[in-house]
Amino acid sequence: NYNTSIHTTTGQIPFELMHGRSPILPFDQQQPLITLSQDPKHRLKLNQYLSTLTEQAKIKILEQQEKYKQRYDQHRSNPN
């Protein structure tokens, strides 16, 4: 599935980038329900986690763009 698979470009799962957690798929429902603790710092931790994921994704995107550019440029002649 597109939103639950690791993407080559970002190295991340799109769902996790958006929601800060792994997706729960229908076959995952067979496990006992998970209850969230009332951690007062949960929002701060979640924001930090999402920021880290976003930064990692940005770095991977830039790396992939450079790879694509190099691959594209291999087959192009210099216009000068």
XYZ file of C-alpha atoms in Angstrom:
80
model
C 0.000 0.000 0.000
C 1.328 3.438 -0.944
C 0.841 5.129 2.445
C 2.065 2.214 4.538
C 5.217 1.246 2.635
C 8.673 2.745 3.005
C 9.332 5.087 0.091
C 12.708 4.977 -1.590
C 12.973 8.752 -1.862
C 12.178 9.663 1.753
C 13.142 6.416 3.447
C 9.980 6.874 5.506
C 6.384 5.643 5.593
C 4.053 8.488 4.459
C 1.466 7.628 7.127
C 4.102 7.895 9.845
C 5.332 11.235 8.484
C 1.800 12.609 8.710
C 0.620 11.069 11.976
C 3.791 10.372 13.945
C 2.993 6.704 14.434
C 2.919 3.496 12.472
C -0.401 2.707 10.792
C -2.709 0.120 12.313
C -3.840 -2.199 9.546
C -6.877 -4.510 9.716
C -4.747 -7.573 10.438
C -3.089 -5.656 13.300
C -6.468 -5.434 15.047
C -6.104 -9.027 16.225
C -3.697 -7.874 18.920
C -4.995 -6.397 22.181
C -5.897 -2.737 22.006
C -3.125 -0.347 22.931
C -3.947 2.322 25.475
C -2.012 5.556 25.503
C -0.606 6.758 28.779
C -1.377 10.278 29.852
C 2.178 11.509 29.401
C 2.120 15.294 29.892
C 5.056 15.634 27.485
C 3.449 13.486 24.778
C 2.735 16.423 22.463
C 6.296 17.718 22.796
C 7.749 14.255 22.163
C 5.455 13.754 19.171
C 6.432 17.125 17.687
C 10.124 16.329 18.158
C 9.660 12.897 16.595
C 7.787 14.341 13.607
C 10.442 17.037 13.185
C 13.154 14.384 13.161
C 11.266 12.273 10.608
C 10.651 15.329 8.431
C 14.317 16.347 8.500
C 15.407 12.812 7.634
C 12.915 12.741 4.758
C 14.167 16.110 3.454
C 17.753 14.861 3.468
C 16.772 11.662 1.632
C 14.759 13.647 -0.938
C 17.745 15.900 -1.664
C 20.026 12.864 -1.986
C 17.600 11.170 -4.380
C 17.207 14.356 -6.432
C 20.976 14.537 -6.826
C 21.080 10.879 -7.919
C 18.299 11.481 -10.462
C 20.091 14.589 -11.757
C 23.371 12.715 -12.178
C 21.615 9.862 -13.967
C 19.764 12.315 -16.235
C 22.913 14.321 -16.969
C 24.813 11.181 -18.042
C 22.706 11.011 -21.194
C 22.774 14.707 -22.030
C 25.438 16.530 -23.969
C 26.836 19.832 -22.759
C 24.864 22.646 -24.495
C 27.973 24.848 -24.859
